[in-house]
Short mmCIF file of C-alpha atoms in Angstrom, two decimals:
data_model
loop_
_atom_site.label_atom_id
_atom_site.label_comp_id
_atom_site.label_asym_id
_atom_site.label_seq_id
_atom_site.Cartn_x
_atom_site.Cartn_y
_atom_site.Cartn_z
CA MET A 1 23.87 -10.03 2.07
CA THR A 2 26.76 -8.06 1.63
CA LYS A 3 26.82 -5.44 4.66
CA GLN A 4 29.55 -2.69 5.29
CA SER A 5 31.52 -3.10 8.44
CA SER A 6 31.44 0.67 9.60
CA ASN A 7 28.97 1.05 12.36
CA THR A 8 26.51 3.78 13.66
CA THR A 9 26.75 3.73 17.21
CA VAL A 10 24.31 6.38 18.79
CA GLY A 11 21.96 6.40 21.50
CA LYS A 12 20.74 2.51 22.29
CA LYS A 13 20.68 1.77 18.53
CA MET A 14 24.10 0.54 16.95
CA LEU A 15 22.80 -0.41 13.33
CA PRO A 16 25.34 -0.52 10.59
CA THR A 17 25.45 1.55 7.64
CA LEU A 18 24.20 -0.32 4.75
CA ALA A 19 25.60 -0.84 1.29
CA LEU A 20 23.51 0.50 -1.50
CA SER A 21 23.41 -2.91 -3.01
CA THR A 22 21.72 -4.27 0.42
CA LEU A 23 19.07 -1.57 0.51
CA MET A 24 18.11 -2.36 -2.70
CA LEU A 25 18.08 -6.17 -2.47
CA MET A 26 15.99 -5.58 0.76
CA THR A 27 13.20 -3.77 -0.77
CA PHE A 28 13.24 -5.09 -4.51
CA GLY A 29 10.44 -7.81 -3.61
CA ASN A 30 7.85 -5.33 -2.92
CA LEU A 31 7.87 -5.01 -6.69
CA GLY A 32 5.76 -8.20 -7.20
CA THR A 33 3.81 -7.40 -3.84
CA SER A 34 2.61 -3.99 -5.05
CA MET A 35 1.86 -5.18 -8.55
CA ALA A 36 -0.72 -7.51 -6.88
CA PHE A 37 -2.15 -4.79 -4.82
CA SER A 38 -2.57 -2.32 -8.10
CA LEU A 39 -3.95 -5.02 -10.20
CA GLN A 40 -6.86 -5.36 -7.34
CA SER A 41 -7.14 -1.72 -6.65
CA ALA A 42 -7.35 -0.12 -10.33
CA ASN A 43 -9.91 -2.93 -11.56
CA MET A 44 -11.74 -3.62 -8.45
CA GLY A 45 -14.56 -1.12 -9.76
CA ARG A 46 -14.27 -2.28 -13.14
CA ILE A 47 -14.63 -6.26 -11.86
CA PHE A 48 -17.44 -5.72 -9.63
CA GLN A 49 -19.56 -3.43 -12.18
CA THR A 50 -18.94 -5.98 -14.80
CA LEU A 51 -20.18 -8.53 -12.72
CA GLY A 52 -23.49 -6.75 -12.00
CA ALA A 53 -22.94 -4.70 -8.80
CA ASP A 54 -25.11 -1.86 -8.17
CA PRO A 55 -22.78 1.16 -8.27
CA THR A 56 -24.96 2.29 -5.00
CA LYS A 57 -23.66 -0.73 -3.30
CA LEU A 58 -19.84 -0.55 -4.39
CA GLY A 59 -18.52 0.39 -0.85
CA PHE A 60 -19.44 -3.02 0.40
CA PHE A 61 -16.76 -5.03 -1.78
CA PHE A 62 -14.07 -2.24 -0.64
CA ILE A 63 -14.68 -2.84 2.71
CA LEU A 64 -13.47 -6.46 2.87
CA PRO A 65 -9.80 -5.76 1.85
CA PRO A 66 -9.44 -3.15 4.80
CA LEU A 67 -10.59 -5.52 7.23
CA ALA A 68 -8.35 -8.19 6.04
CA GLY A 69 -5.60 -6.03 6.69
CA MET A 70 -6.42 -4.95 10.15
CA LEU A 71 -6.46 -8.52 10.92
CA VAL A 72 -3.27 -9.57 9.21
CA GLN A 73 -0.97 -7.03 9.67
CA PRO A 74 -1.04 -6.87 13.51
CA LEU A 75 -0.77 -10.49 13.83
CA VAL A 76 1.87 -10.90 11.61
CA GLY A 77 3.97 -8.52 13.24
CA TYR A 78 2.90 -9.96 16.40
CA PHE A 79 4.52 -13.39 15.75
CA SER A 80 7.36 -12.57 13.75
CA ASP A 81 8.67 -10.91 16.41
CA ARG A 82 8.80 -14.00 18.21
CA THR A 83 9.56 -15.84 15.36
CA TRP A 84 12.62 -17.08 14.10
CA ILE A 85 13.43 -19.94 11.79
CA PRO A 86 17.26 -20.70 10.99
CA LYS A 87 18.31 -20.34 7.15
CA ILE A 88 14.60 -18.36 6.63
CA GLY A 89 14.72 -15.56 9.24
CA ARG A 90 12.19 -13.91 11.24
CA ARG A 91 9.73 -11.86 8.31
CA LEU A 92 10.48 -14.32 5.48
CA PRO A 93 8.30 -17.29 6.53
CA TYR A 94 5.68 -15.01 6.52
CA LEU A 95 6.44 -13.44 3.19
CA ILE A 96 6.82 -17.08 1.58
CA LEU A 97 3.22 -18.30 2.80
CA GLY A 98 1.58 -15.01 1.93
CA SER A 99 2.90 -14.97 -1.60
CA VAL A 100 2.09 -18.40 -2.40
CA VAL A 101 -1.75 -17.64 -1.43
CA ALA A 102 -1.69 -14.64 -3.36
CA ILE A 103 -0.29 -16.19 -6.51
CA ILE A 104 -3.18 -18.80 -6.17
CA VAL A 105 -6.28 -15.99 -5.67
CA MET A 106 -4.89 -14.02 -8.73
CA VAL A 107 -5.87 -16.96 -11.05
CA LEU A 108 -9.07 -17.43 -9.51
CA LEU A 109 -10.15 -13.78 -9.51
CA PRO A 110 -10.76 -12.71 -12.56
CA ASN A 111 -12.69 -15.73 -13.39
CA SER A 112 -15.35 -14.92 -10.85
CA GLY A 113 -17.83 -14.42 -13.95
CA SER A 114 -16.85 -17.84 -15.69
CA PHE A 115 -17.92 -20.42 -13.43
CA GLY A 116 -21.50 -20.18 -14.68
CA PHE A 117 -22.62 -18.62 -11.54
CA LYS A 118 -25.74 -16.60 -11.15
CA THR A 119 -25.05 -13.02 -10.48
CA SER A 120 -25.41 -12.58 -7.12
CA THR A 121 -23.26 -15.96 -6.66
CA ALA A 122 -20.38 -14.37 -8.68
CA LEU A 123 -20.22 -11.38 -6.82
CA TRP A 124 -19.90 -13.19 -3.41
CA PHE A 125 -16.75 -15.40 -5.16
CA GLY A 126 -15.37 -12.49 -6.28
CA ALA A 127 -15.61 -10.60 -3.08
CA ILE A 128 -14.38 -13.98 -1.34
CA ALA A 129 -11.49 -14.46 -3.71
CA ILE A 130 -10.82 -10.09 -2.99
CA LEU A 131 -10.89 -11.04 0.63
CA PHE A 132 -8.19 -13.96 0.79
CA MET A 133 -5.90 -12.16 -2.10
CA ASP A 134 -6.00 -9.00 0.34
CA LEU A 135 -5.12 -11.57 3.32
CA SER A 136 -2.26 -12.89 1.37
CA SER A 137 -1.16 -9.61 0.06
CA ASN A 138 -0.83 -7.98 3.83
CA MET A 139 0.96 -11.18 4.58
CA SER A 140 3.19 -10.71 1.92
CA MET A 141 3.55 -7.24 2.15
CA GLN A 142 4.31 -6.62 5.57
CA PRO A 143 7.95 -8.54 6.39
CA PHE A 144 9.09 -5.50 3.49
CA LYS A 145 8.31 -2.68 6.07
CA MET A 146 9.69 -4.71 9.04
CA MET A 147 13.03 -5.17 7.57
CA ILE A 148 13.90 -1.72 7.29
CA SER A 149 12.81 -1.03 10.73
CA ASP A 150 15.07 -4.40 11.89
CA MET A 151 17.77 -3.45 9.95
CA VAL A 152 18.36 0.25 8.70
CA ASN A 153 19.79 2.85 10.65
CA ASP A 154 18.09 6.43 11.22
CA GLU A 155 20.37 8.31 8.38
CA GLN A 156 19.30 5.50 6.05
CA LYS A 157 15.29 5.15 6.76
CA ASP A 158 14.48 8.02 4.28
CA PHE A 159 16.36 6.23 1.40
CA ALA A 160 14.84 2.65 2.20
CA TRP A 161 11.47 4.15 2.75
CA SER A 162 11.41 5.94 -0.82
CA TRP A 163 13.40 2.65 -2.62
CA GLN A 164 10.75 0.57 -0.96
CA THR A 165 7.69 2.64 -2.51
CA ILE A 166 9.41 3.16 -5.64
CA TRP A 167 9.90 -0.63 -6.35
CA GLY A 168 6.22 -0.67 -5.01
CA ASN A 169 5.60 1.67 -7.97
CA ILE A 170 7.44 0.49 -10.56
CA GLY A 171 5.23 -3.13 -10.28
CA GLY A 172 2.29 -0.91 -10.18
CA VAL A 173 3.06 1.16 -13.29
CA ILE A 174 3.32 -2.23 -14.99
CA ALA A 175 0.22 -3.77 -13.76
CA ASN A 176 -1.64 -0.83 -14.63
CA LEU A 177 -0.85 -1.03 -18.11
CA PHE A 178 -1.34 -4.25 -18.51
CA PRO A 179 -5.04 -4.02 -19.97
CA TYR A 180 -4.27 -1.20 -22.25
CA ILE A 181 -0.94 -3.05 -23.58
CA PHE A 182 -2.97 -6.32 -24.10
CA THR A 183 -5.94 -4.71 -25.57
CA ALA A 184 -3.19 -2.85 -27.93
CA LEU A 185 -1.77 -6.17 -28.80
CA GLY A 186 -5.08 -7.26 -30.11
CA VAL A 187 -6.37 -9.15 -27.00
CA ALA A 188 -10.23 -8.89 -26.68
CA ASN A 189 -10.98 -6.32 -24.17
CA VAL A 190 -14.65 -7.04 -24.30
CA ALA A 191 -16.47 -10.12 -23.17
CA THR A 192 -19.87 -11.62 -22.96
CA GLU A 193 -22.28 -9.93 -20.16
CA GLY A 194 -21.21 -11.14 -16.51
CA GLN A 195 -17.29 -12.02 -17.34
CA LEU A 196 -14.19 -9.72 -17.58
CA PRO A 197 -12.39 -9.57 -20.49
CA ALA A 198 -9.35 -11.52 -21.55
CA SER A 199 -7.12 -8.32 -21.31
CA VAL A 200 -7.86 -8.24 -17.38
CA LYS A 201 -7.51 -11.90 -17.15
CA LEU A 202 -4.25 -12.05 -18.82
CA ALA A 203 -2.96 -8.99 -16.78
CA PHE A 204 -3.52 -11.05 -13.34
CA TYR A 205 -1.94 -14.15 -14.66
CA VAL A 206 1.53 -12.25 -15.90
CA GLY A 207 1.17 -10.55 -12.30
CA ALA A 208 1.14 -13.52 -10.62
CA ILE A 209 4.44 -14.78 -12.45
CA ILE A 210 5.98 -11.64 -11.58
CA LEU A 211 4.86 -11.83 -7.96
CA ALA A 212 6.41 -15.27 -7.95
CA VAL A 213 9.40 -14.33 -9.55
CA SER A 214 10.24 -11.06 -7.35
CA ALA A 215 9.79 -12.65 -4.17
CA ALA A 216 11.89 -15.43 -4.72
CA PHE A 217 14.41 -13.37 -5.68
CA THR A 218 14.40 -11.25 -2.40
CA ILE A 219 13.67 -14.58 -0.12
CA TRP A 220 17.21 -15.93 -1.88
CA LYS A 221 19.19 -12.68 -1.12
CA VAL A 222 18.04 -11.16 1.98
CA GLU A 223 19.61 -12.71 5.06
CA GLU A 224 17.87 -11.19 8.26
CA TYR A 225 19.96 -10.78 11.82
CA ASP A 226 19.71 -13.42 14.22
CA PRO A 227 18.13 -12.94 17.50
CA LYS A 228 21.45 -12.37 18.95
CA THR A 229 22.72 -9.99 16.54
CA TYR A 230 19.24 -8.23 16.47
CA ALA A 231 19.47 -7.57 20.15
CA LYS A 232 22.93 -6.21 19.94
CA TYR A 233 22.39 -3.80 16.88
CA HIS A 234 19.05 -2.72 18.88
CA GLY A 235 20.72 -2.34 22.17
CA ILE A 236 17.88 -4.57 23.80
CA GLU A 237 18.14 -7.56 25.73
CA GLU A 238 17.49 -10.70 23.64
CA ASN A 239 15.42 -12.62 26.03
CA ARG A 240 13.36 -9.64 26.74
CA GLU A 241 9.88 -9.35 28.59
CA LYS A 242 7.12 -10.79 26.37
CA LEU A 243 3.89 -8.28 26.40
CA SER A 244 0.34 -8.85 24.83
CA MET A 245 -0.28 -7.01 21.76
CA VAL A 246 -2.52 -4.52 24.25
CA GLN A 247 0.53 -3.97 26.75
CA ILE A 248 2.33 -3.23 23.64
CA LEU A 249 -0.61 -0.39 22.09
CA VAL A 250 -0.51 1.01 25.41
CA LYS A 251 3.25 1.51 25.44
CA ALA A 252 3.09 3.34 21.70
CA PRO A 253 5.06 6.43 21.10
CA LYS A 254 2.85 9.51 20.78
CA VAL A 255 3.97 9.87 17.25
CA PHE A 256 2.28 6.73 16.15
CA TRP A 257 -1.20 8.25 16.97
CA THR A 258 -0.57 11.63 15.62
CA LEU A 259 0.77 10.48 12.72
CA GLY A 260 -2.51 8.01 12.47
CA LEU A 261 -4.71 11.00 12.13
CA VAL A 262 -2.66 12.44 9.14
CA GLU A 263 -2.75 8.63 7.46
CA PHE A 264 -6.50 8.55 8.25
CA PHE A 265 -7.22 11.57 6.01
CA SER A 266 -5.06 10.00 3.36
CA TRP A 267 -6.08 6.75 2.82
CA ALA A 268 -9.82 7.63 3.33
CA GLY A 269 -9.25 9.81 0.52
CA PHE A 270 -7.73 7.26 -2.22
CA GLN A 271 -10.54 4.95 -0.96
CA TYR A 272 -12.92 6.64 -3.00
CA LEU A 273 -10.68 7.29 -5.64
CA TRP A 274 -10.39 3.17 -6.17
CA THR A 275 -14.29 2.79 -5.57
CA TYR A 276 -15.68 6.01 -7.92
CA GLY A 277 -12.51 6.86 -10.15
CA THR A 278 -13.33 4.43 -12.90
CA GLY A 279 -16.72 5.66 -12.75
CA THR A 280 -15.70 9.34 -12.57
CA VAL A 281 -13.77 9.04 -15.53
CA ALA A 282 -16.46 7.35 -17.34
CA GLN A 283 -18.99 10.20 -16.68
CA ASN A 284 -16.66 12.73 -17.33
CA ILE A 285 -14.70 11.88 -20.29
CA TRP A 286 -16.55 8.95 -22.32
CA HIS A 287 -20.33 10.38 -20.85
CA THR A 288 -21.45 6.89 -20.02
CA VAL A 289 -22.56 4.89 -16.91
CA ASP A 290 -23.07 1.82 -18.77
CA ALA A 291 -20.37 -0.68 -17.44
CA ALA A 292 -21.49 -3.22 -20.54
CA SER A 293 -20.48 -0.34 -23.01
CA LYS A 294 -17.24 -0.08 -25.13
CA GLY A 295 -17.06 3.27 -23.22
CA PHE A 296 -16.89 2.23 -19.68
CA GLN A 297 -14.32 -0.35 -20.88
CA ALA A 298 -12.23 2.25 -22.73
CA ALA A 299 -12.59 4.36 -19.42
CA GLY A 300 -11.50 1.31 -17.49
CA ASN A 301 -8.41 0.76 -19.58
CA TRP A 302 -7.68 4.56 -19.34
CA PHE A 303 -7.98 4.60 -15.66
CA GLY A 304 -5.18 1.76 -15.65
CA VAL A 305 -2.87 4.34 -17.87
CA LEU A 306 -3.95 7.01 -15.33
CA SER A 307 -2.99 4.78 -12.55
CA ALA A 308 0.61 4.43 -14.42
CA ILE A 309 0.83 7.88 -14.62
CA GLU A 310 0.39 8.17 -10.93
CA THR A 311 3.05 5.31 -10.33
CA VAL A 312 5.61 7.03 -12.45
CA ALA A 313 5.04 10.46 -10.56
CA ALA A 314 5.04 8.46 -7.53
CA ILE A 315 8.87 6.67 -8.78
CA VAL A 316 10.36 11.08 -9.62
CA TRP A 317 9.15 12.40 -6.52
CA GLY A 318 10.27 9.40 -4.57
CA ILE A 319 13.61 9.89 -5.81
CA MET A 320 13.73 13.34 -5.17
CA ILE A 321 12.59 12.94 -1.22
CA SER A 322 14.91 10.05 -0.39
CA ARG A 323 17.62 12.29 0.77
CA LEU A 324 15.14 14.14 3.59
CA ASN A 325 16.38 15.38 6.67
CA ASN A 326 14.43 16.63 10.09
CA LYS A 327 14.18 20.12 8.73
CA THR A 328 12.63 19.16 5.61
CA ARG A 329 10.44 15.77 6.23
CA LYS A 330 7.31 17.93 7.27
CA PRO A 331 7.48 20.34 4.83
CA ALA A 332 7.64 17.61 2.04
CA TYR A 333 4.91 15.87 3.75
CA THR A 334 2.74 18.96 3.91
CA LEU A 335 3.22 19.61 0.32
CA GLY A 336 2.67 16.05 -0.98
CA MET A 337 -1.07 16.30 0.74
CA LEU A 338 -1.57 19.69 -0.94
CA LEU A 339 -1.15 18.57 -4.42
CA GLY A 340 -3.05 15.38 -3.60
CA ALA A 341 -5.86 17.78 -2.84
CA VAL A 342 -5.35 19.79 -6.08
CA GLY A 343 -5.12 16.14 -8.13
CA PHE A 344 -8.35 15.29 -6.35
CA TYR A 345 -10.11 18.58 -7.63
CA LEU A 346 -8.75 18.01 -11.39
CA VAL A 347 -9.91 14.34 -11.57
CA ALA A 348 -13.40 15.24 -10.36
CA THR A 349 -14.07 18.53 -12.53
CA THR A 350 -12.10 17.97 -15.96
CA HIS A 351 -13.44 16.46 -19.07
CA SER A 352 -10.53 16.35 -20.65
CA GLN A 353 -8.10 13.05 -20.95
CA ALA A 354 -4.77 15.29 -20.73
CA MET A 355 -5.84 17.27 -17.65
CA SER A 356 -6.85 14.25 -16.28
CA ALA A 357 -3.32 12.83 -16.86
CA VAL A 358 -2.10 16.20 -14.87
CA ALA A 359 -4.39 15.40 -11.90
CA PHE A 360 -2.45 11.78 -11.63
CA VAL A 361 0.66 13.10 -11.71
CA PHE A 362 0.11 15.03 -8.52
CA LEU A 363 -1.84 12.09 -6.96
CA GLY A 364 1.23 10.22 -7.68
CA ILE A 365 3.13 13.03 -5.47
CA ALA A 366 0.41 12.34 -2.93
CA TRP A 367 0.51 8.47 -2.83
CA VAL A 368 4.67 8.31 -2.13
CA THR A 369 4.36 11.17 0.33
CA MET A 370 1.99 9.15 2.59
CA ASN A 371 3.66 5.62 1.75
CA ALA A 372 7.40 6.73 2.32
CA ILE A 373 7.37 10.15 4.90
CA PRO A 374 5.10 8.40 8.02
CA PHE A 375 6.95 5.28 8.18
CA THR A 376 10.19 7.01 8.58
CA ILE A 377 9.19 9.31 11.22
CA LEU A 378 7.77 5.97 13.24
CA THR A 379 10.48 3.62 12.68
CA ASN A 380 12.68 6.68 14.24
CA ALA A 381 10.81 6.79 17.02
CA LEU A 382 10.66 3.20 17.95
CA ASP A 383 13.43 0.99 19.84
CA GLY A 384 13.57 -2.50 18.19
CA SER A 385 11.78 -4.24 20.90
CA HIS A 386 8.45 -4.69 19.04
CA ASP A 387 8.84 -3.05 15.84
CA GLY A 388 7.00 -5.88 14.14
CA THR A 389 3.86 -5.30 16.03
CA TYR A 390 4.03 -1.48 16.02
CA MET A 391 4.48 -1.79 12.11
CA GLY A 392 1.35 -4.56 12.16
CA LEU A 393 -0.76 -2.04 14.33
CA PHE A 394 0.11 0.98 12.37
CA ASN A 395 -1.72 -0.61 9.52
CA SER A 396 -4.40 0.02 11.44
CA TRP A 397 -4.55 3.86 10.59
CA ILE A 398 -4.14 2.73 6.53
CA CYS A 399 -7.47 0.18 6.84
CA LEU A 400 -9.88 1.56 9.29
CA PRO A 401 -10.44 4.64 7.34
CA GLN A 402 -10.54 2.69 4.24
CA ILE A 403 -13.17 0.80 6.20
CA VAL A 404 -15.02 4.52 7.08
CA ALA A 405 -14.94 5.78 3.98
CA SER A 406 -16.68 2.74 2.63
CA VAL A 407 -19.50 2.61 5.55
CA ALA A 408 -19.85 6.53 5.08
CA SER A 409 -20.32 6.24 1.30
CA PHE A 410 -23.87 3.95 1.49
CA ALA A 411 -25.41 7.71 3.00
CA LEU A 412 -22.82 10.03 1.52
CA PHE A 413 -23.28 8.40 -2.30
CA PRO A 414 -26.86 9.18 -2.30
CA ALA A 415 -26.76 12.34 -0.32
CA LEU A 416 -24.18 13.65 -2.91
CA GLY A 417 -26.87 12.76 -6.22
CA ASN A 418 -25.56 9.75 -6.85
CA PHE A 419 -22.78 11.20 -8.75
CA MET A 420 -19.28 9.72 -8.70
CA PRO A 421 -17.40 12.87 -9.29
CA HIS A 422 -18.67 14.66 -5.74
CA MET A 423 -17.01 11.53 -4.12
CA ILE A 424 -13.79 12.44 -5.58
CA LEU A 425 -14.48 16.08 -4.14
CA VAL A 426 -14.73 14.48 -0.93
CA SER A 427 -10.88 13.23 -1.08
CA ALA A 428 -9.80 16.65 -2.08
CA VAL A 429 -11.28 17.87 1.24
CA LEU A 430 -9.97 15.07 3.13
CA PHE A 431 -6.16 15.92 1.71
CA LEU A 432 -6.35 19.39 2.42
CA ILE A 433 -7.43 18.69 5.99
CA GLY A 434 -4.69 15.77 6.18
CA ALA A 435 -2.03 18.83 5.35
CA LEU A 436 -3.14 20.98 7.85
CA SER A 437 -2.99 17.83 10.26
CA VAL A 438 0.61 17.24 9.45
CA TRP A 439 1.81 20.15 12.05
CA ILE A 440 0.46 18.22 15.14
CA ILE A 441 3.28 15.85 14.24
CA LYS A 442 6.42 15.72 16.80
CA GLU A 443 9.21 13.65 14.99
CA THR A 444 11.52 11.68 17.80
CA SER A 445 14.46 9.62 17.45
CA VAL A 446 15.55 6.62 19.98
CA GLU A 447 19.16 6.50 17.61
CA HIS A 448 19.88 10.21 18.33
CA GLY A 449 18.17 10.28 21.72
CA LEU A 450 15.56 12.84 20.83
#
């Protein structure tokens, strides 16, 4: 991987300024991993309702993925901080293993209803497949985050995190359009009761192939810093003290906790979109709650298109915020959260396909905001000693709100009249609170001595 020779030597860190091509190569593999996540998140509600899940119990199935993330990502971070395999690297071994498992599960998951199981068994098979898919996807996604923290200086982090999200969103927009495109090409979008349509199955198969290709490309092109070079660039001792995960957490910078509060509201809000979004679109626009109906499956396809619109908007907004600085970062964070609140309100209330598309433009802005800006703020505050562990632990601020939201839905959904659009209104309120919470964050930078 080609690196420019000029160095940035400020404070404790001396990370080099990387060539544009290097930053692109470092983040490119996130395309395939995000495609796997997008196929999962956009189709989970459709999959489980098609298999016969009770809509009032959908929250149960959505607890499993964040539980997996809370377990896997801190462990990947902790152990990869202590890993070095010559000619492979520090973070890349975990990318290899995670990608292989994810590819296998992507082939099995859409066939949950095709093995002749009774409904309850098919649901359990699907739940376990989702669990393993999320375990493996988390394992393969985390290395991309860690390599930015490992190798990119503060001046380039907004650019790197934006492009990390942009590549992910490109994968997402392709994945979300797959069922719609395949249906337009004549692939069946309706199946026998309890089975997924061929359009959904084919989307997962093609996604698995793209994941394999994009992950292989990054593994081949990225060259991580060896332990000696890493220690020199970060201004730390190569043979530094080994601390437990608890000891590392106790030493976390304050911004780790304040960012976590904003992330809590962000991810709880999107959890309800993933759980109830398809049902909300079906109820508001197609006026159906019957998962076996053509209208519901058409709503499922439209939700995929809306998710694609979301990711296109995220790509455009990601380019716009790739050049933020210390003065503009928090205002941009607040704006993204506020637009997210507006987007959720529109999804919950509109009966128009056109307005639902506008809503998802706002949600795309919110999505890239909450996936790029917080990580720039966090990695600026880290000194290189335990970056992988902190990045993994920070993922708990992504997973915990999803778990809390799913558990709360068991009481909240009936309390709100078993009406899915009301759950999306809850997301709007959560994002509004998150926008206000941005201003408790105080940015710091180890590289700049702040």
